[in-house]
Each structure stands twice: as C-alpha cells, then as structure tokens.
C-alpha cells in the first residue's frame, strides 16, 4: 500500500493549523456589497448578464427565503449565522474574454499547482493532444470546469465534448446559451421553496456546472470540477445541474479544497440531477473544506442540497461521497426513484476529527414500481467530533416491489467522539423489502498494536485500518479519485490517536 | 554479546506488580521455552519486550544486542528484528494480507535505512516464501486473518516471520486453539525458520508444543519470576509433576 506511506510522510509535514490548502491567492476581485437584499440579487443577476426570467426566478426565491427559518433538527451546534454580515458575490475581475489557458491569471493557475492538481491534467488542459501511438489507454480523460471563487475561469475539452453533443459549461453561460434547457430543468428536482439553504442558493447562486448529455450518448470522459473558496467572507453558492437524456451516461467528479480562515464560511450548494429513461448518472465527491483549527475555530459551514431524480424508467443515479472537511456538514444526497425499475445508490465515507460535526446521509424515495436502492455508509469519528448518519428510505403506496438494502457502519477512534445513526424507514405498501444493518465499533488497541509490532508507525496503522474499513466505498470511486481519497482519509485522521 | 538480556525487570499493570525482577538471557541461535501456570507473567514478558502499551516498567533493563530496547518505539523494535507471534492474531477487515505484508515489510526496511521493495520484487519474494511454507496464494488475497481458521492464523504469523526475517521470535502460546494437525504444521514452519542467527522464545503452558519444537533451554516462571532453568528434560518433569512444586520457590 504505497499510498499509505506517502500519506504518512505528508501527514508528518502538516498539522491541523497548517492546513495544507490554507493559503490565499492575491487576485483582485469584484464584490457585491455586504449583506443580502433585493439589490444584492439584482447585482448578481446583472453581473452575469442574465435574462429577465432568471432574475425573476431569483427574486421569487429571495422573497420566499425571507419567510423561512433555519432548520434546527440536525445534530450540529454552531453560533447563529448573521446573513447580513456576508458577501454574496465575488468574482475574479475579468480582464478579457479567455480563449486559452495563457490568458488565465497566473495566480489562479498557481493556486491549482499548490493544490497538487496542476489543473489535473495539464497537458490536456493546454490542449496538447498526445501524439499518435503515445496515448495511454489506461488513463481516462478528465475534463475540468474549474470554478475559482464564484466564476468558472477555465472550461476545457469543449471541442471534444461538443463533437459528442455533450454540453458542459458554467451554468451562467448555459443560462444565456441554452435557456430552454435551463428553464425546463432548473429547480425541477430541488424547487426554489425546498428548504432554507436551497432557497437561499436559488436567490444568490453564483455559478456552477451545467451538463446535458443527449439521448443515447455515453459521455466520452469523466467530467470534473474543482471548487475553491478564495475571498474572505464570501458565501459560496454553487449551483449544478446535470441532465442525462434517454439512454445517456455520464460520470461527474467534484472535489473541494478551501483556504484557511478565522471566520466561518458559509457554503450552501445545490446539485440537481435528472436521469431520463435508461440513463445513468454517477456523481462522485471528495470534500475537503477547511475543518477549523485545533481549537475548533474557523472552518467551513457546509449546507448542501443534492438530489437526483430518476425520472425515466430503468434510470439509475449513483452518489459516492468522501467527506473529510468542513466544520459543519449538513448534506443528504438523495434519489427520487420515480421511473419504474429505476435504481439509486449512495456510497459514503464521512470522516470527522477535531471539533468537526457531520450530519449526513441520504434519502431514497421509492415512487415507481420495482425500484431498488442501496445505501452503504461508513462513518469515522475521531478527536472530539460528532458524526451522525441520518437516512430516510420510503416506499410510496404505488411503489410495489420496492427494495432497499442499507448498511451503516461507524468506527470510533478515541473516547471523546460520538457516532450516531438515525434511520427513518417507511413502507406504505406490503410488497416493499427493506433491509437495514448497522454496526458501531471502536478502533481496537490490539489491532493497532498488531500493526505496530509489524513495523508500522501509529499513524500508518490507523491509516491502514481505516482504509480497510472504508474499502467497499472507495471501490466505487473512479480510479484517479480513489487514490486521492485514500490519501485524504489518512491526512484527515492525523493526530487522532495517542 | 547476548541477543537479548532481560535484567531484574519489574513491571506493573494498573498499580499491580506482575513481574518482580525477572532475568533472562537469550543468545543467537538458541531456542528457549518459557513455561508456567496462568498468571505467572509469561505473556506480560512478551508484551513488554515487544512494547505493547499499558505496561509500566518500574525497574530493570531489556537490552537487544546491547541496545536499550525500552527506549525504542515498538515499530522501531520490530525494524530491529523483534518479532512477536501473537496468541490471538487480530483480524483487519478490508486490508488484503498481501497489502499488509508489503506495507509492513517496507516500513521496516525504511526504518532501517534500506530501500523499499518494488511491487514485482515484493511479489516474487512473497511467492517464494509462501511456497516454501506451503501457504496457498489464495490466502494472501483475503483480508488479514478475516475468516481464517485458528491454524491459518498461526500460519500467517509464521509467514510473516519468514518474510520479515527477525533475529528474535517470541511465540506467545502459539498452541492455544490449535488441533494437533494444525499444531504440527505451525511447528514445522517455526522449525524451518530456526537458524544459527535466529533465536526463538517459545512461551507455552503445556509441554505438548515442545514435542514439536525442541528447546535448548527451559525456564519455569512462577509469580513474576524465573524460578528454575534447565535443559529440555525440565519440561518433561513439569508435565509429570505439575507447577505446584514451584509455587513455594517463587
């Protein structure tokens, strides 16, 4: 397991306060005034040259939001957020229209370099096609739509995707270039009135990705976005919309890192997925927001609404997430199994260390006939953190033959952390088959000592045992991501024992 | 210089003294058997040598090739050549045995300042070693000890011993939980690994194991001390008359 060794080396070089991605990039930015009002919403819409219908949509969401209150049911505890004390829009100042990578602010490119993601596939990003005969067949292509702060600054692979008919662009562009698609699908899975944070997002979302895969097309590459928060006090409100038309397939990777902060940063993203008949969407996330320092100060508040709609028959949506960062995580990627014979999957690794609080899980809503869902959740709590799995599996009256399998495993490291499992199960018809398994275990001193007696250091031993614990989920990630995730898991557990 | 020297070792666990001044000297190539009733401190001794947390050494010394072992972290002791074959080897779900072996071997090599094995070199070595011990490749693909029978777990310990090439092997009650056939297979493995450079310390409650692994020296422990040492015939004597005669000696 060479990755483990590499991880440990890296872990030795950092500690929680020296968060690896805790650096800032000095670039000029273009900010909305502090606070939230109709003016802020208008400012954002205007900045993005949005059509009138979009502004209207935002304003309706904003007015709705004013009537709503923050949810308090999650097992998380944090000081009240002053929504008037945040900036809602910040963009790198556009110098001119970008046609090639050379024109992107070198500071921005440097940021990616520091992240160890030299825009992930530099050669490809620079548009360097491998010479004939030199292509590596094992290396799948990845297209990157890099979101820097709130505006997408680089979109790559457009040409190749265009050839396949796939639309992959910042949602702000899609609003202008494909209004018919955006109007049809935006808010159709997560309505503007859905919940406090989703409604807030609808009013002020800055940017995000838009993907449309036409009927019968298998997207020729993995699509990927790296998110990053870079402006002090900027709420980050991503909006992502992915549509797989009949018989289409797409795999989307999302990864996040954030710089160190003293003040808490609010992040409220919305992701909507729509799968038509026989379509499949695979959505993978590695989340590594700044978790706060060793006293629990700072860190990102992550309130995310992710939902997939298996709208068509035999459609499939699969969520895989590796959650390691954030001070607060409030996130329940869900599937609405509307089409007959549709299926939903949720594979999750949620790690909490230090003072992190995680309340995460999924909802599987069975509406169609013979729908099936599968939930594999691995929660790991260390330090003084609290880690809750919250899940809902429900079968509608007409959802005959609905099937679900749920396995929730929790692993505790140390004796000051907590793991909680809160499953809700509802079957409104007698033909539904729901299975639920849950285990909670403590990382055993005997297991650690066994590994250490064989020559592993304490950190290596913990990394090895935890990576074994989460193996079932790691296997669901695309290869490139799995390796990164494995490293991240060990890094985030640094200092959790001894 | 002796390979291992334990001098006047006193050890406490949660305020209670378990070892009251224990002495033991092991030279290269020797096979020692440590026998004694339950609670005499046999396993404590093996744990303290390997560096298991939870034991407080209040007095005495443990020297390994003249170096102070108690000053070293347990993983460093492993890298220096101290191997403990566990009475109850643990299961590590999701971690393939092959992966575990490679991670551990390379960690030890790195700690000694040696180059790490590349994947092909490691695979070659592990195949060689497992073949010589008649261990099926299939076992290496499974999670570490997960679903292994008692015999398989002990063979996995022997495999690790062969792979890591330690100079001191401590076998803690390796006969526990084994039927006679499994015991013979495990003992054969241990005998195959005995060499003029490698010492073995066999901790056991019963004489039975010593039919398969023949010791040079037998020590009898009682109440936290070595109360008698002798040749292999001492084990037979114990078998006939029991430990009671030594209770007073302690």
XYZ file of C-alpha atoms in Angstrom:
748
model
C 0.000 0.000 0.000
C 2.389 2.730 -1.156
C -0.238 5.437 -0.843
C -0.318 4.903 2.885
C 3.374 5.540 3.201
C 3.100 8.626 1.060
C 0.224 9.808 3.173
C 2.099 9.392 6.368
C 5.035 11.328 5.016
C 2.717 14.099 4.103
C 0.896 13.995 7.393
C 4.158 14.494 9.198
C 4.689 17.720 7.357
C 1.412 19.305 8.336
C -0.887 19.682 11.266
C -4.424 20.882 11.603
C -3.415 24.504 11.969
C -1.180 24.323 8.970
C -3.967 23.155 6.791
C -2.364 22.091 3.596
C -4.652 24.100 1.388
C -4.771 27.069 3.727
C -3.268 29.664 1.502
C -4.796 32.639 -0.211
C -4.324 33.815 -3.697
C -3.854 37.522 -4.145
C -6.048 38.480 -7.031
C -8.299 41.415 -7.475
C -11.915 40.594 -7.001
C -15.184 42.099 -7.837
C -17.520 42.022 -4.876
C -21.149 42.629 -4.215
C -21.794 44.893 -1.211
C -22.043 43.062 2.093
C -25.419 41.706 3.089
C -28.457 40.272 1.369
C -31.272 42.280 -0.178
C -33.154 42.506 -3.464
C -30.341 44.790 -4.566
C -27.772 42.062 -3.946
C -29.824 39.614 -6.000
C -30.150 42.163 -8.803
C -26.420 42.924 -8.621
C -25.559 39.267 -9.081
C -28.002 38.790 -11.911
C -26.731 41.887 -13.642
C -23.092 40.879 -13.217
C -23.916 37.690 -15.042
C -25.865 39.384 -17.817
C -28.827 37.217 -17.024
C -32.111 37.337 -18.899
C -35.131 38.778 -17.125
C -36.711 35.392 -16.401
C -33.657 34.361 -14.418
C -33.726 37.497 -12.311
C -37.408 36.912 -11.676
C -36.696 33.359 -10.591
C -34.038 34.558 -8.190
C -36.216 37.281 -6.730
C -39.079 34.882 -6.129
C -36.665 32.615 -4.283
C -35.356 35.551 -2.275
C -38.853 36.621 -1.214
C -39.645 33.061 -0.271
C -36.428 32.829 1.725
C -37.421 35.849 3.811
C -40.371 33.842 5.136
C -38.296 30.800 6.079
C -36.323 29.889 9.195
C -33.149 27.905 9.545
C -33.633 24.190 10.181
C -32.529 23.029 13.614
C -33.204 19.305 13.513
C -29.676 18.238 12.624
C -27.267 17.161 15.346
C -24.965 20.120 14.819
C -24.282 23.090 17.014
C -22.876 26.422 15.810
C -23.257 30.119 16.546
C -26.081 31.826 14.721
C -25.118 32.964 11.238
C -25.619 36.647 10.506
C -26.739 36.543 6.904
C -26.357 40.306 6.597
C -22.684 40.053 7.516
C -21.673 38.056 4.434
C -20.727 38.867 0.906
C -22.834 37.047 -1.639
C -20.830 37.564 -4.755
C -17.169 37.718 -5.597
C -15.529 37.134 -8.925
C -12.030 37.441 -10.254
C -12.011 40.610 -12.350
C -12.410 39.606 -15.936
C -9.583 41.090 -17.958
C -10.881 39.971 -21.280
C -12.587 37.037 -22.849
C -10.497 33.970 -22.260
C -9.653 31.901 -25.273
C -6.678 29.951 -23.982
C -5.076 28.972 -20.704
C -2.276 31.510 -21.153
C -4.780 34.231 -20.612
C -5.827 32.998 -17.200
C -4.382 34.878 -14.253
C -1.122 33.093 -13.428
C -2.031 33.462 -9.737
C -5.040 31.280 -10.323
C -3.039 28.662 -12.125
C -0.528 28.719 -9.301
C -3.322 28.011 -6.836
C -4.141 24.818 -8.648
C -0.499 23.909 -8.691
C -0.305 24.274 -4.908
C -3.304 22.016 -4.617
C -1.291 19.322 -6.278
C -3.742 19.487 -9.138
C -1.831 21.111 -11.943
C -5.276 21.649 -13.425
C -5.268 17.922 -13.026
C -4.174 17.035 -16.494
C -2.024 19.928 -17.576
C -1.186 18.591 -20.977
C -4.801 18.012 -21.785
C -5.809 21.339 -20.368
C -3.302 23.089 -22.515
C -4.887 21.386 -25.415
C -1.856 19.221 -26.087
C -3.128 16.131 -27.793
C -0.977 13.047 -27.202
C 0.955 12.036 -30.299
C -0.474 9.037 -32.135
C 0.781 5.869 -30.528
C 1.581 7.604 -27.267
C -1.885 7.608 -25.809
C -2.171 5.782 -22.563
C -5.295 3.685 -22.848
C -5.471 3.232 -19.077
C -5.634 6.901 -18.444
C -9.130 8.099 -18.956
C -9.661 11.645 -19.932
C -10.961 14.159 -17.499
C -12.487 17.441 -18.423
C -12.133 20.200 -15.877
C -14.518 23.052 -15.404
C -12.545 24.961 -12.833
C -14.600 27.114 -10.510
C -12.390 29.738 -8.958
C -14.298 31.541 -6.274
C -17.603 32.151 -7.884
C -16.890 32.215 -11.551
C -15.704 29.481 -13.814
C -12.426 30.606 -15.265
C -11.461 27.697 -17.390
C -13.581 25.278 -19.299
C -11.772 22.639 -21.187
C -12.380 19.908 -23.619
C -15.267 21.775 -25.035
C -14.428 20.744 -28.536
C -14.298 17.036 -27.917
C -17.442 17.149 -25.846
C -19.161 19.193 -28.494
C -18.366 16.521 -31.030
C -20.251 14.062 -28.848
C -23.051 16.568 -28.402
C -22.405 16.908 -24.676
C -22.924 20.351 -23.198
C -20.554 21.035 -20.298
C -20.217 24.668 -19.280
C -20.611 27.070 -16.398
C -24.286 27.364 -15.563
C -24.067 31.143 -16.016
C -23.213 30.544 -19.653
C -25.857 27.887 -20.043
C -28.476 30.377 -18.839
C -27.576 32.583 -21.786
C -26.803 29.943 -24.397
C -29.300 27.197 -23.589
C -32.143 28.968 -21.832
C -34.684 26.391 -22.992
C -32.826 23.567 -21.190
C -32.122 25.570 -18.069
C -35.671 26.830 -17.792
C -37.010 23.333 -18.240
C -34.832 21.678 -15.621
C -33.586 24.247 -13.114
C -35.484 23.830 -9.872
C -37.334 20.788 -11.188
C -35.602 18.482 -8.709
C -34.885 20.905 -5.883
C -37.651 23.517 -6.068
C -36.850 27.067 -5.001
C -39.034 26.537 -1.940
C -37.360 23.273 -0.949
C -35.502 24.250 2.200
C -33.891 27.284 3.799
C -30.444 26.793 2.295
C -31.633 25.634 -1.126
C -33.880 28.685 -1.316
C -31.021 30.960 -0.338
C -28.922 29.326 -3.024
C -31.659 29.862 -5.605
C -31.635 33.578 -4.868
C -27.903 34.187 -4.900
C -26.160 31.284 -6.619
C -23.043 32.498 -8.325
C -22.005 29.741 -10.647
C -21.541 26.054 -11.029
C -21.634 23.428 -13.728
C -24.209 22.596 -16.325
C -24.162 19.259 -18.099
C -26.514 17.946 -20.732
C -25.904 14.572 -22.329
C -28.153 13.974 -25.353
C -30.111 10.746 -25.949
C -28.037 7.612 -26.404
C -24.701 9.341 -25.782
C -22.131 7.957 -23.436
C -20.087 10.936 -22.292
C -16.566 10.267 -23.648
C -14.765 11.397 -20.476
C -15.170 11.937 -16.778
C -16.358 15.455 -16.103
C -14.737 17.186 -13.191
C -14.965 20.400 -11.227
C -12.666 21.636 -8.554
C -14.237 24.071 -6.169
C -12.427 26.540 -4.076
C -13.411 29.408 -1.825
C -10.991 32.268 -2.054
C -12.474 35.520 -0.900
C -12.727 36.370 2.773
C -16.331 36.283 3.981
C -17.702 35.176 0.656
C -20.548 32.774 0.857
C -20.119 30.197 -1.814
C -23.333 29.244 -3.548
C -22.721 26.707 -6.248
C -25.474 25.532 -8.486
C -25.024 22.408 -10.542
C -27.482 20.875 -12.961
C -26.842 17.626 -14.769
C -29.250 16.060 -17.240
C -28.800 12.651 -18.831
C -31.323 12.229 -21.604
C -32.721 8.848 -22.678
C -30.077 6.133 -22.655
C -27.257 8.564 -21.848
C -24.425 8.028 -19.396
C -22.264 10.499 -17.533
C -19.811 10.352 -14.642
C -19.138 13.577 -12.802
C -16.411 14.227 -10.255
C -16.466 17.041 -7.779
C -13.627 17.894 -5.430
C -13.249 20.725 -2.981
C -10.477 22.378 -1.023
C -10.551 25.698 0.773
C -8.041 28.092 2.279
C -7.616 28.616 5.991
C -9.957 31.116 7.596
C -10.575 32.599 11.002
C -14.180 33.436 10.319
C -16.588 30.751 9.382
C -17.510 30.487 5.802
C -20.939 29.564 4.618
C -21.288 27.175 1.753
C -24.751 26.278 0.520
C -24.664 24.408 -2.757
C -27.471 22.848 -4.707
C -26.947 19.966 -7.104
C -29.771 18.660 -9.268
C -29.538 15.514 -11.365
C -32.127 14.339 -13.878
C -31.960 10.879 -15.449
C -34.424 10.013 -18.186
C -35.346 6.508 -19.425
C -32.377 4.117 -19.352
C -29.977 6.908 -18.431
C -27.305 6.691 -15.773
C -25.564 9.394 -13.751
C -22.659 8.692 -11.459
C -21.757 11.605 -9.196
C -18.621 11.397 -7.052
C -17.452 13.922 -4.489
C -14.319 14.320 -2.465
C -14.984 17.105 0.004
C -12.082 18.674 1.855
C -13.155 22.109 3.051
C -11.159 23.691 5.825
C -12.349 21.937 9.020
C -11.309 24.575 11.550
C -8.154 24.716 13.653
C -7.190 22.522 16.601
C -9.414 24.597 18.932
C -12.379 24.204 16.639
C -12.155 27.773 15.394
C -12.887 28.670 11.790
C -13.843 26.119 9.234
C -16.496 25.923 6.574
C -20.200 25.544 7.232
C -21.375 23.237 4.528
C -25.133 23.123 3.988
C -25.729 21.238 0.797
C -28.830 20.051 -1.009
C -28.082 17.324 -3.521
C -30.858 15.428 -5.168
C -31.201 13.167 -8.149
C -34.418 12.444 -9.982
C -34.637 9.051 -11.678
C -37.351 10.443 -13.853
C -37.324 7.752 -16.509
C -37.873 4.014 -16.405
C -34.776 1.910 -15.765
C -32.765 5.007 -14.962
C -30.001 4.952 -12.392
C -28.337 7.541 -10.176
C -25.365 6.780 -8.002
C -23.882 9.114 -5.389
C -20.450 8.447 -3.951
C -19.009 10.841 -1.426
C -15.893 11.124 0.666
C -16.473 13.819 3.264
C -13.410 14.805 5.247
C -13.536 18.557 5.737
C -15.875 21.335 6.944
C -16.606 22.430 10.493
C -20.284 21.625 9.922
C -21.562 19.218 7.292
C -25.275 19.099 6.572
C -25.738 17.048 3.472
C -28.107 14.347 2.237
C -27.595 13.395 -1.415
C -30.884 11.763 -2.311
C -32.627 9.856 -5.071
C -36.233 10.123 -6.167
C -36.991 6.787 -7.800
C -39.849 7.915 -9.976
C -39.389 5.724 -13.049
C -40.350 2.059 -12.928
C -37.358 -0.243 -12.377
C -35.151 2.727 -11.591
C -32.392 2.429 -9.039
C -30.480 4.689 -6.679
C -27.217 4.210 -4.821
C -25.486 6.084 -2.047
C -21.950 5.240 -1.014
C -20.495 7.446 1.656
C -17.394 7.868 3.737
C -17.787 10.617 6.314
C -14.786 11.372 8.492
C -14.797 13.791 11.383
C -11.827 14.788 13.505
C -11.033 17.674 15.834
C -14.258 19.572 16.542
C -15.977 18.726 13.275
C -19.686 17.979 13.233
C -21.134 15.844 10.478
C -24.823 15.205 9.940
C -25.055 13.419 6.624
C -26.907 10.623 4.936
C -29.362 10.095 2.149
C -32.998 9.828 1.188
C -34.283 7.120 -1.112
C -37.822 7.925 -2.172
C -39.390 4.945 -3.941
C -42.277 6.044 -6.153
C -42.123 3.776 -9.222
C -42.680 0.046 -9.424
C -39.837 -2.396 -8.788
C -37.429 0.323 -7.823
C -34.323 -0.529 -5.864
C -31.860 1.360 -3.753
C -28.647 0.607 -1.930
C -27.004 2.587 0.873
C -23.520 1.902 2.156
C -22.412 4.424 4.750
C -19.105 4.421 6.603
C -18.773 6.990 9.348
C -15.479 7.544 11.134
C -15.341 9.763 14.187
C -12.097 10.840 15.861
C -10.960 13.610 18.176
C -13.880 15.466 19.753
C -16.080 15.234 16.692
C -19.681 14.160 16.286
C -20.678 12.046 13.312
C -24.316 11.330 12.507
C -25.810 9.236 9.747
C -29.356 10.348 9.010
C -31.252 8.457 6.360
C -34.747 8.046 5.010
C -35.984 5.122 2.964
C -39.587 5.353 1.940
C -41.876 3.431 -0.405
C -44.962 5.089 -1.797
C -48.305 3.278 -1.850
C -47.861 2.526 -5.568
C -44.187 1.583 -5.344
C -44.811 -2.132 -5.414
C -41.771 -4.364 -5.279
C -39.549 -1.617 -3.859
C -36.293 -2.931 -2.452
C -33.650 -1.308 -0.288
C -30.512 -2.503 1.374
C -28.834 -0.263 3.930
C -25.593 -0.885 5.791
C -24.351 1.798 8.182
C -21.041 1.186 9.867
C -19.429 3.558 12.315
C -15.891 3.476 13.584
C -14.798 5.400 16.660
C -11.213 6.463 17.241
C -10.580 7.555 20.811
C -13.194 8.101 23.514
C -14.175 11.759 23.128
C -16.040 11.461 19.831
C -19.537 10.297 19.039
C -21.208 8.322 16.256
C -24.968 8.331 15.788
C -27.265 6.548 13.374
C -30.742 7.905 12.722
C -32.541 5.824 10.111
C -36.126 6.536 9.105
C -37.882 3.735 7.247
C -41.433 3.942 5.866
C -43.178 1.377 3.695
C -46.651 2.287 2.563
C -47.198 -0.941 0.664
C -46.776 -4.500 1.787
C -44.586 -5.658 -1.090
C -41.612 -3.496 -0.182
C -38.474 -5.225 1.082
C -36.223 -3.065 3.217
C -33.128 -4.326 4.964
C -31.140 -2.301 7.432
C -27.857 -3.251 9.050
C -25.863 -1.068 11.390
C -22.670 -1.572 13.354
C -20.591 0.642 15.583
C -17.099 -0.345 16.564
C -14.113 1.196 18.178
C -10.687 1.027 16.597
C -9.085 -1.579 18.782
C -5.804 -1.066 20.612
C -5.000 -4.696 19.897
C -5.367 -4.192 16.147
C -3.172 -1.101 16.245
C -0.541 -2.851 18.320
C -0.534 -5.804 15.952
C 0.239 -3.479 13.038
C 2.836 -1.549 15.002
C 4.561 -4.753 16.096
C 4.941 -5.489 12.387
C 6.791 -2.215 11.874
C 4.056 0.319 11.080
C 4.013 3.627 12.905
C 0.911 4.617 14.846
C -0.272 6.904 12.017
C 0.361 4.259 9.391
C -1.533 1.708 11.443
C -4.577 3.958 11.807
C -4.472 4.797 8.099
C -4.305 1.141 7.170
C -7.149 0.060 9.422
C -9.405 2.937 8.365
C -8.728 2.423 4.685
C -9.697 -1.211 5.186
C -12.894 -0.124 6.905
C -13.931 2.125 4.006
C -12.761 -0.147 1.196
C -16.252 -1.019 -0.052
C -16.949 2.640 -0.708
C -13.528 3.579 -2.096
C -14.025 0.912 -4.731
C -16.997 2.852 -6.036
C -14.885 5.881 -6.869
C -13.241 6.320 -10.249
C -9.652 5.097 -10.043
C -7.940 8.511 -10.003
C -10.217 9.739 -7.275
C -9.868 6.624 -5.166
C -6.128 7.133 -4.782
C -6.575 10.780 -3.819
C -9.360 9.899 -1.424
C -7.271 7.255 0.259
C -4.538 9.809 0.937
C -7.032 12.345 2.138
C -8.537 9.902 4.617
C -5.217 9.307 6.298
C -4.361 13.016 6.275
C -7.638 13.955 7.895
C -7.130 11.458 10.705
C -3.706 12.800 11.531
C -3.237 13.295 15.253
C -6.393 11.369 16.093
C -4.666 8.746 18.233
C -2.197 8.919 21.058
C 27.157 -10.182 23.206
C 23.824 -11.748 24.070
C 20.966 -11.168 21.632
C 18.509 -10.440 24.405
C 19.235 -9.635 28.008
C 16.458 -9.022 30.476
C 17.868 -7.778 33.769
C 15.948 -7.564 37.017
C 12.789 -6.489 35.176
C 9.925 -5.149 37.278
C 6.643 -4.393 35.543
C 3.333 -3.018 36.747
C -0.089 -3.038 35.203
C -2.516 -0.603 36.770
C -0.671 -0.348 40.091
C -0.221 -4.110 40.403
C 3.267 -5.526 40.006
C 3.251 -8.503 37.609
C 6.961 -9.091 37.094
C 9.074 -8.831 40.238
C 12.639 -8.802 38.995
C 12.922 -11.131 36.040
C 16.196 -12.218 34.448
C 16.610 -13.888 31.069
C 19.482 -14.155 28.595
C 18.980 -15.409 25.051
C 21.842 -15.916 22.597
C 21.711 -16.119 18.817
C 20.515 -19.478 17.507
C 19.051 -20.670 20.804
C 15.553 -21.966 21.364
C 14.181 -21.099 24.782
C 10.921 -22.322 26.231
C 9.196 -20.320 28.926
C 6.673 -22.354 30.835
C 4.489 -21.556 33.756
C 0.960 -21.553 35.069
C -1.645 -18.980 34.066
C -0.938 -15.622 35.649
C 2.769 -16.262 36.125
C 3.623 -13.311 33.846
C 4.658 -15.135 30.651
C 2.540 -13.055 28.287
C 3.395 -9.862 30.155
C 7.055 -10.537 29.475
C 6.437 -10.988 25.753
C 4.322 -7.828 25.593
C 6.889 -5.723 27.405
C 9.675 -6.914 25.109
C 7.547 -6.014 22.065
C 6.500 -2.669 23.586
C 2.755 -3.071 23.999
C 1.217 -0.001 25.703
C -0.322 -0.368 29.147
C 2.712 -1.766 30.983
C 4.852 0.283 33.296
C 8.454 -0.789 33.708
C 9.433 0.342 37.198
C 12.903 -1.180 37.315
C 15.398 -3.192 35.321
C 16.589 -3.271 31.740
C 15.997 -5.000 28.445
C 18.980 -4.997 26.103
C 18.795 -6.122 22.498
C 22.272 -6.608 21.030
C 23.376 -4.303 23.835
C 20.916 -1.542 22.914
C 18.275 -0.321 25.332
C 15.067 -1.779 23.933
C 12.823 0.115 26.342
C 13.956 3.387 24.786
C 12.721 2.327 21.348
C 9.220 2.705 19.935
C 7.516 -0.633 19.260
C 7.732 -0.181 15.482
C 11.455 0.509 15.805
C 11.851 -2.689 17.846
C 10.161 -4.560 15.002
C 12.527 -2.979 12.489
C 15.486 -4.008 14.669
C 14.375 -7.625 14.474
C 11.996 -8.303 17.361
C 9.003 -10.338 16.238
C 6.078 -11.351 18.397
C 3.838 -14.139 17.119
C 0.524 -13.379 18.791
C -1.547 -15.800 20.804
C -4.657 -14.385 19.139
C -3.737 -12.705 15.833
C -6.214 -9.910 15.087
C -8.455 -9.566 12.051
C -8.155 -6.451 9.866
C -11.180 -6.323 7.553
C -10.744 -4.757 4.127
C -6.948 -4.941 4.204
C -5.669 -7.690 1.915
C -2.967 -9.826 3.527
C -0.654 -9.148 0.587
C -1.058 -5.408 1.085
C -0.449 -5.687 4.791
C 2.720 -7.722 4.320
C 4.113 -5.278 1.820
C 3.281 -2.198 3.897
C 4.856 -3.725 6.988
C 7.946 -5.078 5.258
C 8.633 -1.772 3.534
C 8.044 0.168 6.758
C 10.663 -1.979 8.477
C 13.113 -1.638 5.615
C 12.653 2.095 5.518
C 13.213 2.377 9.277
C 16.497 0.502 8.829
C 17.538 2.829 6.017
C 17.161 0.104 3.383
C 15.447 0.553 0.040
C 11.787 -0.387 -0.183
C 10.731 -3.335 -2.302
C 9.174 -2.581 -5.649
C 5.910 -4.355 -6.374
C 7.413 -7.026 -8.669
C 10.303 -7.712 -6.278
C 7.948 -7.969 -3.355
C 5.581 -10.305 -5.201
C 8.487 -12.519 -6.138
C 9.690 -12.687 -2.563
C 6.301 -13.338 -1.032
C 5.625 -16.115 -3.555
C 8.920 -17.765 -2.760
C 8.373 -17.610 0.976
C 4.762 -18.755 0.925
C 5.641 -21.609 -1.394
C 8.374 -22.834 0.936
C 5.834 -22.856 3.771
C 3.085 -24.449 1.647
C 0.831 -21.447 2.087
C -1.693 -21.092 -0.731
C -1.587 -17.799 -2.680
C -5.306 -17.553 -2.210
C -4.818 -16.849 1.492
C -2.791 -13.723 0.661
C -5.676 -12.163 -1.215
C -8.022 -12.372 1.730
C -8.354 -9.712 4.416
C -5.717 -10.087 7.165
C -6.873 -13.079 9.251
C -10.503 -12.424 8.295
C -12.361 -15.717 8.384
C -9.112 -17.626 8.886
C -9.219 -20.815 10.939
C -7.056 -20.943 14.061
C -4.461 -22.901 12.093
C -4.476 -20.431 9.205
C -3.953 -17.530 11.563
C -0.879 -19.191 13.064
C 0.463 -19.983 9.609
C 0.020 -16.347 8.707
C 2.180 -15.491 11.724
C 4.810 -17.966 10.562
C 4.652 -16.485 7.068
C 5.318 -13.022 8.445
C 8.171 -14.351 10.497
C 9.696 -15.848 7.358
C 9.173 -12.681 5.351
C 10.437 -10.149 7.882
C 13.443 -12.282 8.881
C 13.635 -11.140 12.510
C 16.527 -12.197 14.725
C 14.343 -12.749 17.783
C 10.996 -14.548 17.525
C 8.753 -14.684 20.542
C 5.923 -17.170 20.140
C 3.202 -16.401 22.632
C 1.133 -19.527 23.368
C 1.079 -20.477 19.731
C -0.522 -23.799 20.623
C -3.682 -22.234 22.000
C -6.725 -23.003 19.911
C -4.944 -25.444 17.608
C -5.762 -29.072 16.983
C -2.871 -31.488 16.762
C -2.520 -31.335 12.969
C -2.544 -27.554 12.857
C -0.046 -27.506 15.700
C 2.308 -29.771 13.767
C 2.084 -27.621 10.630
C 2.760 -24.430 12.562
C 5.628 -26.021 14.488
C 7.175 -27.321 11.253
C 7.135 -23.771 9.971
C 8.849 -22.497 13.078
C 11.492 -25.233 12.914
C 12.149 -24.409 9.277
C 12.873 -20.834 10.280
C 15.239 -21.647 13.088
C 18.802 -20.763 12.170
C 22.134 -20.150 13.888
C 21.421 -16.416 13.631
C 17.844 -16.510 14.812
C 16.702 -17.167 18.360
C 13.260 -18.384 19.350
C 11.481 -17.856 22.648
C 8.532 -20.217 22.900
C 6.000 -19.344 25.554
C 3.675 -22.170 26.446
C 1.508 -23.533 29.148
C 1.783 -27.156 28.054
C 4.647 -29.444 27.326
C 2.836 -30.722 24.216
C 4.220 -27.987 21.925
C 7.754 -28.901 22.963
C 7.322 -32.295 21.330
C 7.448 -30.407 18.057
C 9.735 -27.516 18.852
C 12.636 -28.832 20.855
C 14.122 -26.191 23.163
C 17.744 -25.817 24.202
C 16.789 -24.244 27.485
C 13.574 -24.396 29.502
C 12.620 -21.735 32.056
C 9.878 -22.103 34.599
C 8.065 -18.932 35.571
C 6.029 -18.502 38.673
C 4.570 -15.363 40.204
C 6.522 -12.975 38.031
C 9.976 -14.544 38.237
C 12.002 -17.237 36.505
C 12.256 -19.808 39.288
C 14.106 -22.578 37.519
C 16.016 -23.046 34.287
C 17.312 -26.258 32.769
C 17.520 -28.467 29.704
C 14.614 -29.878 27.728
C 14.111 -32.614 30.339
C 12.791 -29.940 32.703
C 9.684 -29.691 30.529
C 9.023 -33.396 30.927
C 9.478 -33.133 34.645
C 6.900 -30.371 34.739
C 4.490 -32.442 32.715
C 4.756 -35.239 35.271
C 4.648 -33.270 38.494
C 2.906 -30.007 37.607
C 3.682 -26.436 38.569
C 2.732 -26.761 42.228
C 6.277 -27.592 43.355
C 7.415 -24.181 42.099
C 4.780 -22.141 43.854
C 6.859 -22.059 47.023
C 10.066 -21.284 45.199
C 8.547 -18.030 44.000
